[in-house]
PDB file of N, CA and C in Angstrom:
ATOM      1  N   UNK A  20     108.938 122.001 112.628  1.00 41.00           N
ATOM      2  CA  UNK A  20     108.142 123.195 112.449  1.00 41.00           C
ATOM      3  C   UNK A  20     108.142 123.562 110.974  1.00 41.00           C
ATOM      4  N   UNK A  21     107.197 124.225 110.307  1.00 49.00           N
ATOM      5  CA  UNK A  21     107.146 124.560 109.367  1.00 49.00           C
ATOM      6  C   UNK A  21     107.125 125.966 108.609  1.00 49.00           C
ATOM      7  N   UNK A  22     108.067 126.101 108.221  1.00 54.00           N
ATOM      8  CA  UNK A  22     108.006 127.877 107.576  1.00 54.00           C
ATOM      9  C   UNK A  22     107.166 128.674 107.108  1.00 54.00           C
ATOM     10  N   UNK A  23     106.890 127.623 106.100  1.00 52.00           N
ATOM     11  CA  UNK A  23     105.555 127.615 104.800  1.00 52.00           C
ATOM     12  C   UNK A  23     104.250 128.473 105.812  1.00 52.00           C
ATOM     13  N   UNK A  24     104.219 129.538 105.010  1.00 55.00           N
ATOM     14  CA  UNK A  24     102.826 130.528 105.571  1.00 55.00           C
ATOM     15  C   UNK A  24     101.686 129.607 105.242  1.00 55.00           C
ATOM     16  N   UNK A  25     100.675 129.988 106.133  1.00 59.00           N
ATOM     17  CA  UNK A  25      99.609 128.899 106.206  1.00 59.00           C
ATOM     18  C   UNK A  25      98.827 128.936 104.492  1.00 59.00           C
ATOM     19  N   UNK A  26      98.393 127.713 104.102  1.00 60.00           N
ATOM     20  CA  UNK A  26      98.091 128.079 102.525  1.00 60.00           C
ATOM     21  C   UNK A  26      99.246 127.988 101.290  1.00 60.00           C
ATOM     22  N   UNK A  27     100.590 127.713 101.644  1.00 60.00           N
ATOM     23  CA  UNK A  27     101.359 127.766 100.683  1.00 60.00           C
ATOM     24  C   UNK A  27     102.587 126.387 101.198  1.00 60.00           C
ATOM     25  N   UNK A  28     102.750 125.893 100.093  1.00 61.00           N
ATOM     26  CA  UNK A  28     103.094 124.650  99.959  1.00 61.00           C
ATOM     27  C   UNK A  28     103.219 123.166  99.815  1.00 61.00           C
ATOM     28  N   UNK A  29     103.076 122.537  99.820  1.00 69.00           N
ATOM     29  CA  UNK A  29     102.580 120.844  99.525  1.00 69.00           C
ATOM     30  C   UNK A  29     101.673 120.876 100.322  1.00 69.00           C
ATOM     31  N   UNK A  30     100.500 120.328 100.222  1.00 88.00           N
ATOM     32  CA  UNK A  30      99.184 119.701 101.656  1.00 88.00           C
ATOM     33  C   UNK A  30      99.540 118.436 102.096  1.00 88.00           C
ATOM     34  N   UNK A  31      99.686 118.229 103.351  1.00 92.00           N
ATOM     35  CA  UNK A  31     100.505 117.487 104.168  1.00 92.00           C
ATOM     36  C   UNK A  31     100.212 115.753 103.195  1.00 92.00           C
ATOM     37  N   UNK A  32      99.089 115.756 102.642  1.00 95.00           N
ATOM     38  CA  UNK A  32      98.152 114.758 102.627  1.00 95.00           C
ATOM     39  C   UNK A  32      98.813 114.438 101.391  1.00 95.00           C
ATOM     40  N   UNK A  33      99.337 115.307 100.153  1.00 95.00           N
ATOM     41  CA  UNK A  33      99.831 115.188  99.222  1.00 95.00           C
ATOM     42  C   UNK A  33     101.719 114.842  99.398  1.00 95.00           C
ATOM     43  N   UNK A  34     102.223 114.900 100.412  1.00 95.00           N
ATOM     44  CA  UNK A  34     103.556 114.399 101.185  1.00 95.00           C
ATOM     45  C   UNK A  34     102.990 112.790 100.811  1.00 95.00           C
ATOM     46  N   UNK A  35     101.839 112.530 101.776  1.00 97.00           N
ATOM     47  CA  UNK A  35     101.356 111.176 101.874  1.00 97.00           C
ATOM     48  C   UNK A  35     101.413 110.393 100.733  1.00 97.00           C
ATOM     49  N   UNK A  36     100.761 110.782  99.847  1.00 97.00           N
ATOM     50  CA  UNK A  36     100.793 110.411  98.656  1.00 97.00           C
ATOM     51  C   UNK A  36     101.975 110.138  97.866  1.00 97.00           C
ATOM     52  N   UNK A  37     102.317 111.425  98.282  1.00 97.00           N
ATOM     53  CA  UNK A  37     104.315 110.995  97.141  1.00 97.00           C
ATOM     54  C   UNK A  37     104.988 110.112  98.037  1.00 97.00           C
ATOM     55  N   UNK A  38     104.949 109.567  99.364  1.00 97.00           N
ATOM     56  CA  UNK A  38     105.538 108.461 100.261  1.00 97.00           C
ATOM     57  C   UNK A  38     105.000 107.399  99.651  1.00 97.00           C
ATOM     58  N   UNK A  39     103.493 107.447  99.414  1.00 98.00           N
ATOM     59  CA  UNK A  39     102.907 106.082  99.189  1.00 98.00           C
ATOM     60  C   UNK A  39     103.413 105.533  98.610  1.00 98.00           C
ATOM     61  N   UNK A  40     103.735 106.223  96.699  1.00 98.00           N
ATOM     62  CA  UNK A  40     104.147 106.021  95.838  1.00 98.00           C
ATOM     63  C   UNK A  40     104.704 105.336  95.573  1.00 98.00           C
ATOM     64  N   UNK A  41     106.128 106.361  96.319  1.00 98.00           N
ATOM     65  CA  UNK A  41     107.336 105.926  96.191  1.00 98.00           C
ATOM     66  C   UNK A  41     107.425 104.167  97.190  1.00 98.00           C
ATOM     67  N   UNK A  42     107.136 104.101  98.165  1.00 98.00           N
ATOM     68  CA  UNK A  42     107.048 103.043  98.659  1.00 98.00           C
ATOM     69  C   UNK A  42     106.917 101.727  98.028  1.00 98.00           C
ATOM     70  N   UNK A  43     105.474 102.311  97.388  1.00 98.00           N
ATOM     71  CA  UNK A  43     104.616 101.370  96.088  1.00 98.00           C
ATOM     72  C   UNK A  43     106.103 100.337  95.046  1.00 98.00           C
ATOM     73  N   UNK A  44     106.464 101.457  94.635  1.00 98.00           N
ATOM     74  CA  UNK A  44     107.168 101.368  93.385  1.00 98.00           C
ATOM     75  C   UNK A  44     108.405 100.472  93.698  1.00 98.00           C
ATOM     76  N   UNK A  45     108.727 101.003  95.152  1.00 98.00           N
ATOM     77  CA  UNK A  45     109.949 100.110  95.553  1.00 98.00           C
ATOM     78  C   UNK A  45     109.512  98.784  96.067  1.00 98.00           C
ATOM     79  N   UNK A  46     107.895  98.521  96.368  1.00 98.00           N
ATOM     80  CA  UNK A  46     108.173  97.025  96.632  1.00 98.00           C
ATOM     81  C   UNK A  46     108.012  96.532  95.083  1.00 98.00           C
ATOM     82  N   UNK A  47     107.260  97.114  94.039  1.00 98.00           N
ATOM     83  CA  UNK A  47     107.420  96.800  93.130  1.00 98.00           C
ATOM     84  C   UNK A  47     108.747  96.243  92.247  1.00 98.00           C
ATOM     85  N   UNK A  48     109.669  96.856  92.563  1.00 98.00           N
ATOM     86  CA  UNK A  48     111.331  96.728  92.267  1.00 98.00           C
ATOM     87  C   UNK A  48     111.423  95.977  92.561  1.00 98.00           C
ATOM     88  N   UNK A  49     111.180  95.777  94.751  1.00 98.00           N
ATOM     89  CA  UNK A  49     111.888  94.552  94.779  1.00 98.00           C
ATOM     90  C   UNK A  49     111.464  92.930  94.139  1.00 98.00           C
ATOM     91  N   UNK A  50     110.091  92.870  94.453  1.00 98.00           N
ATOM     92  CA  UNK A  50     109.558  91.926  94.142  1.00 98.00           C
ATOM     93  C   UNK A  50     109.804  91.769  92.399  1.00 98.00           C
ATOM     94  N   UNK A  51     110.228  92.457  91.503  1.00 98.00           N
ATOM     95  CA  UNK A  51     110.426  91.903  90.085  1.00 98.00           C
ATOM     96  C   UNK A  51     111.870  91.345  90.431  1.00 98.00           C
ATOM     97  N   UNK A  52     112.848  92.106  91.385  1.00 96.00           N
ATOM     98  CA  UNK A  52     114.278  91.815  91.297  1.00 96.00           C
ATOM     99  C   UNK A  52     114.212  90.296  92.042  1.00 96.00           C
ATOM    100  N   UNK A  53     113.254  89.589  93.102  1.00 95.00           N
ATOM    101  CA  UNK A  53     113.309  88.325  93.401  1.00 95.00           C
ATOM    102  C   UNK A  53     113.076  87.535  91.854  1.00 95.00           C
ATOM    103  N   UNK A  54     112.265  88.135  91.173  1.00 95.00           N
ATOM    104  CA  UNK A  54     111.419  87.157  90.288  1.00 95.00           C
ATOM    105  C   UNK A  54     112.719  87.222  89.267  1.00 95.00           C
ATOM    106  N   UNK A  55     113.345  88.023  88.688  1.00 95.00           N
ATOM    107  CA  UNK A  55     114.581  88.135  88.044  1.00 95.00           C
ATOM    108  C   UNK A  55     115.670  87.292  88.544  1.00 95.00           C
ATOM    109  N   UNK A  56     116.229  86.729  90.104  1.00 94.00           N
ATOM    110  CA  UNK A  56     116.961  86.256  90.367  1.00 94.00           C
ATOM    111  C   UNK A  56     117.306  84.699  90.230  1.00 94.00           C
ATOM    112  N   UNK A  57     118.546  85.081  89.745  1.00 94.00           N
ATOM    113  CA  UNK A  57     118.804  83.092  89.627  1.00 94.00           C
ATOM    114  C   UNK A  57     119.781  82.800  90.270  1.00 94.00           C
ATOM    115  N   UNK A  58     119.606  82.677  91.474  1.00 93.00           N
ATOM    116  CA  UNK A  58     120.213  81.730  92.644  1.00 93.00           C
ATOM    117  C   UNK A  58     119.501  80.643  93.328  1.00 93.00           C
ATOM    118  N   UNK A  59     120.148  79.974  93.406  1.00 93.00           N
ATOM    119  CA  UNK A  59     119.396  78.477  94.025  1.00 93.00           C
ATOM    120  C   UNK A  59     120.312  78.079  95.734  1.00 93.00           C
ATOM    121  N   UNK A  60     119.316  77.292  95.800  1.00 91.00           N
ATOM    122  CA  UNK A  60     120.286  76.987  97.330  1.00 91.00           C
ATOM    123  C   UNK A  60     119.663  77.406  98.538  1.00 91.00           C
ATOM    124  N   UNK A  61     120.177  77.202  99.695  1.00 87.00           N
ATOM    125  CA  UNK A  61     119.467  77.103 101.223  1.00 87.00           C
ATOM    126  C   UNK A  61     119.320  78.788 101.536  1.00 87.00           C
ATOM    127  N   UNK A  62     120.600  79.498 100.790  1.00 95.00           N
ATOM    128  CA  UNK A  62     120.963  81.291 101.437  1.00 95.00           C
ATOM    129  C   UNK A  62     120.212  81.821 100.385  1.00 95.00           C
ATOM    130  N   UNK A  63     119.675  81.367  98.744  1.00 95.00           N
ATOM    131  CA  UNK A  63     119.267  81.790  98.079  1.00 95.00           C
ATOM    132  C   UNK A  63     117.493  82.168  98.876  1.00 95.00           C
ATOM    133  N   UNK A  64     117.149  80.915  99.217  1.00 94.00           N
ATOM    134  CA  UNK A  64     115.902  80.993  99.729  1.00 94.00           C
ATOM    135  C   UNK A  64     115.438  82.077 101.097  1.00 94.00           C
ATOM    136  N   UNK A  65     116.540  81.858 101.290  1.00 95.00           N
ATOM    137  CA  UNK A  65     116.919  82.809 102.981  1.00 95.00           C
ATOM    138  C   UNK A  65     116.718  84.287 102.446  1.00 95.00           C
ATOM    139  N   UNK A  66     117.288  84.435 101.442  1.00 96.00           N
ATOM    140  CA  UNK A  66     117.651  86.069 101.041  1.00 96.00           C
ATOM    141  C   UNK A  66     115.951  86.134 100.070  1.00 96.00           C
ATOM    142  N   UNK A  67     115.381  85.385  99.633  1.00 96.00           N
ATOM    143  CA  UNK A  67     114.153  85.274  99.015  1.00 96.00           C
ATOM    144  C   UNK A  67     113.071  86.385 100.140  1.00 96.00           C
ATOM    145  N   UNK A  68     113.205  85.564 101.216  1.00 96.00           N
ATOM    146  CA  UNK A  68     112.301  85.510 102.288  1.00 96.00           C
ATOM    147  C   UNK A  68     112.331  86.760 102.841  1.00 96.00           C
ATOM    148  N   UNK A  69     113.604  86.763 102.928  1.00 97.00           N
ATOM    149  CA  UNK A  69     113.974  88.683 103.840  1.00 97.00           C
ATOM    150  C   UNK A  69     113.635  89.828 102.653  1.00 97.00           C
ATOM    151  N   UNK A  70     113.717  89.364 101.327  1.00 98.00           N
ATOM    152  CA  UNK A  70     113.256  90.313 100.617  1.00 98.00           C
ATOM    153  C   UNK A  70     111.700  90.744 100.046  1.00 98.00           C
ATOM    154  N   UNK A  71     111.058  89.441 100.234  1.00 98.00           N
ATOM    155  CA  UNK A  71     109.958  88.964 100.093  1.00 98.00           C
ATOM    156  C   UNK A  71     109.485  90.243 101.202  1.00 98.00           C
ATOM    157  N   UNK A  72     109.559  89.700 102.611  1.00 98.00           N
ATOM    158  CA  UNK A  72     109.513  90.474 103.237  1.00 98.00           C
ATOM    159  C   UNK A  72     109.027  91.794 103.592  1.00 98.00           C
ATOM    160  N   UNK A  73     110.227  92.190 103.093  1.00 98.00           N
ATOM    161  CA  UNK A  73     110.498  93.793 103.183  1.00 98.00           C
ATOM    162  C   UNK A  73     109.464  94.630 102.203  1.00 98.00           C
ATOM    163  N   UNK A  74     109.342  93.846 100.995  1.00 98.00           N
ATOM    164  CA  UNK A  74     108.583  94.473  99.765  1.00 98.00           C
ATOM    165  C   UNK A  74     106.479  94.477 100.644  1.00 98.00           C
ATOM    166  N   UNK A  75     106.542  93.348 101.419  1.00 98.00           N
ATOM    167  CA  UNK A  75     105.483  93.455 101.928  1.00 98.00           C
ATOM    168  C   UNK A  75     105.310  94.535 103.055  1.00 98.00           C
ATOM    169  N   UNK A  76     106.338  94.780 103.496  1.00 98.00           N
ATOM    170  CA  UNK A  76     106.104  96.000 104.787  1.00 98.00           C
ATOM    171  C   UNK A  76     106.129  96.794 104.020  1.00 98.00           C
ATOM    172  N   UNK A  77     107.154  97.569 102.743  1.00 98.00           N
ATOM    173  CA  UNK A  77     106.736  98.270 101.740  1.00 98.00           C
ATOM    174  C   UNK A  77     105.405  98.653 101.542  1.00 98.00           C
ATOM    175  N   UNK A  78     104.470  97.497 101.130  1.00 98.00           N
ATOM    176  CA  UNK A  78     103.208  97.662 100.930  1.00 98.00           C
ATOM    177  C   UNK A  78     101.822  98.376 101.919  1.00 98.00           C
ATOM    178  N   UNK A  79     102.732  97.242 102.802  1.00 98.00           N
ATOM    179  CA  UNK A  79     101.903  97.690 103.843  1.00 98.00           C
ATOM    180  C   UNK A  79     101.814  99.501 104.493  1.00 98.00           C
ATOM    181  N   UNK A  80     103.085  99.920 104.491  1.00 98.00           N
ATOM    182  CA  UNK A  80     103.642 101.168 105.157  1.00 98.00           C
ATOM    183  C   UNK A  80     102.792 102.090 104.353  1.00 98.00           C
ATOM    184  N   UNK A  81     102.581 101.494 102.424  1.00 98.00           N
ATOM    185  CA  UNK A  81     101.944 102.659 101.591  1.00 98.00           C
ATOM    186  C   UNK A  81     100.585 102.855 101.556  1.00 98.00           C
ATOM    187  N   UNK A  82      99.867 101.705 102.080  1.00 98.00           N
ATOM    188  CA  UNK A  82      98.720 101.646 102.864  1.00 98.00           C
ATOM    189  C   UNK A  82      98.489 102.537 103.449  1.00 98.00           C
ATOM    190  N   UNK A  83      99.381 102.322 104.399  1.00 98.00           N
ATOM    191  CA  UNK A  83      98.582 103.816 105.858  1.00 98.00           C
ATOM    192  C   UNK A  83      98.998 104.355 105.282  1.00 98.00           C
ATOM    193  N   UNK A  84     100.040 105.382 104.334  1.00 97.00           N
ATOM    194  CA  UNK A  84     100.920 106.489 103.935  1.00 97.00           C
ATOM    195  C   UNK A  84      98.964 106.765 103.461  1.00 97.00           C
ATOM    196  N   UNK A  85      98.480 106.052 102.449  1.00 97.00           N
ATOM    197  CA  UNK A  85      97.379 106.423 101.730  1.00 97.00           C
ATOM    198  C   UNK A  85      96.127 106.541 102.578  1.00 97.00           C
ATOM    199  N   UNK A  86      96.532 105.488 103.157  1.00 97.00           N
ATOM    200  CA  UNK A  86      95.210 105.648 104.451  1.00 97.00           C
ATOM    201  C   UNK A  86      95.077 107.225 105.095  1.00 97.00           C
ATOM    202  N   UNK A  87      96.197 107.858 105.537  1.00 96.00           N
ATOM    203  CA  UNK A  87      96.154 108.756 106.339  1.00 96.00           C
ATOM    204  C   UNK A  87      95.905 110.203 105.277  1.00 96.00           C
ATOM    205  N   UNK A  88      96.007 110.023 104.135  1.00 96.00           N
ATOM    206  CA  UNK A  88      96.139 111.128 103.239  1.00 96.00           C
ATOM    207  C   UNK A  88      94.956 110.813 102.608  1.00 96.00           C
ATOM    208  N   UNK A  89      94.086 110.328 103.126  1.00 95.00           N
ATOM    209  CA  UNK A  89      92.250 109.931 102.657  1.00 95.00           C
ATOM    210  C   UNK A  89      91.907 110.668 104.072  1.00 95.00           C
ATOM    211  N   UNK A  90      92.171 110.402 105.367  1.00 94.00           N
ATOM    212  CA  UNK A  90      91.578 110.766 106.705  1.00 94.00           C
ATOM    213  C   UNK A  90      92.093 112.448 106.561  1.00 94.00           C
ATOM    214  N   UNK A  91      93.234 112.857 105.972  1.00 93.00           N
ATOM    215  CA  UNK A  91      93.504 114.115 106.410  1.00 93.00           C
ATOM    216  C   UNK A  91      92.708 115.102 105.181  1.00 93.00           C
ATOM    217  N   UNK A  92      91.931 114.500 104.152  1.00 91.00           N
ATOM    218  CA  UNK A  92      91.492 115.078 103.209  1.00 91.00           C
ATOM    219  C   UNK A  92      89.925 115.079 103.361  1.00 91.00           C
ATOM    220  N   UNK A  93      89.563 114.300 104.483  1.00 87.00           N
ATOM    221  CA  UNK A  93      88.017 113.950 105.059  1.00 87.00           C
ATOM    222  C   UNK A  93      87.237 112.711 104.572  1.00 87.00           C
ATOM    223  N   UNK A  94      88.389 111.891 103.614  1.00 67.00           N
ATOM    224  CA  UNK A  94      87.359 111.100 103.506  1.00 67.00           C
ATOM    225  C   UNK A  94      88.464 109.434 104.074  1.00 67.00           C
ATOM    226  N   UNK A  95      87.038 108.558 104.339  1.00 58.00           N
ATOM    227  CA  UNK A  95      87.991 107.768 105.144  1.00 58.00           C
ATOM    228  C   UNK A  95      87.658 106.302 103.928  1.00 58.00           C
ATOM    229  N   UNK A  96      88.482 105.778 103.292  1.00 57.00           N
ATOM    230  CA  UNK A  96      88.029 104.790 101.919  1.00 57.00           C
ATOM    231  C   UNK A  96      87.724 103.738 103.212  1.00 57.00           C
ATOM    232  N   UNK A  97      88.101 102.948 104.031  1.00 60.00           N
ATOM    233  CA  UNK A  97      87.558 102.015 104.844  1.00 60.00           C
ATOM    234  C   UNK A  97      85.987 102.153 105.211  1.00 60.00           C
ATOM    235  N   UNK A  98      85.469 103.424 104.802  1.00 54.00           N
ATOM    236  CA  UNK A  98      83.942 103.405 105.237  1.00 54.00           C
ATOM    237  C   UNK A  98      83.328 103.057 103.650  1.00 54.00           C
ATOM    238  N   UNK A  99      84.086 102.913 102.619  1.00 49.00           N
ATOM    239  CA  UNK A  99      83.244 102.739 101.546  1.00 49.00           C
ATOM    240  C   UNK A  99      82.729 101.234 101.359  1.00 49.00           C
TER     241      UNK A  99
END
């Protein structure tokens, strides 16, 4: 529930946005910290993959974070 009198405080859509971001930035991290790493080997590749990964659901998650903070603001960028 929310306290915030109607009209005062972040617009839900702008939450969205600072999630996106932040999301953004962290697959960004991770994916420089693979490209930075020097390990070689069978677990090196293993730990590649799971991080690889993750930085892509990252991406993906900031997608809709942005997607939904375009729909809650009226405009929908998939119709452009």
């Amino acid at each position: 529930m929310n306290d915030c009198p109607p009209g005062h405080g972040p617009a839900p859509a702008d939450g969205l946005r600072t999630h996106s971001a932040a999301l953004r930035s962290h697959a960004g991290r991770l994916r420089a910290g693979l490209a930075a790493l020097d390990w070689r080997g069978p677990q090196a590749e293993a730990f590649r993959a799971e991080v690889s990964a993750l930085a892509d659901r990252c991406a993906t998650a900031a997608d809709g974070f942005a997607l939904a903070a375009a729909q809650l603001d009226g405009a929908d960028p998939r119709r452009r």
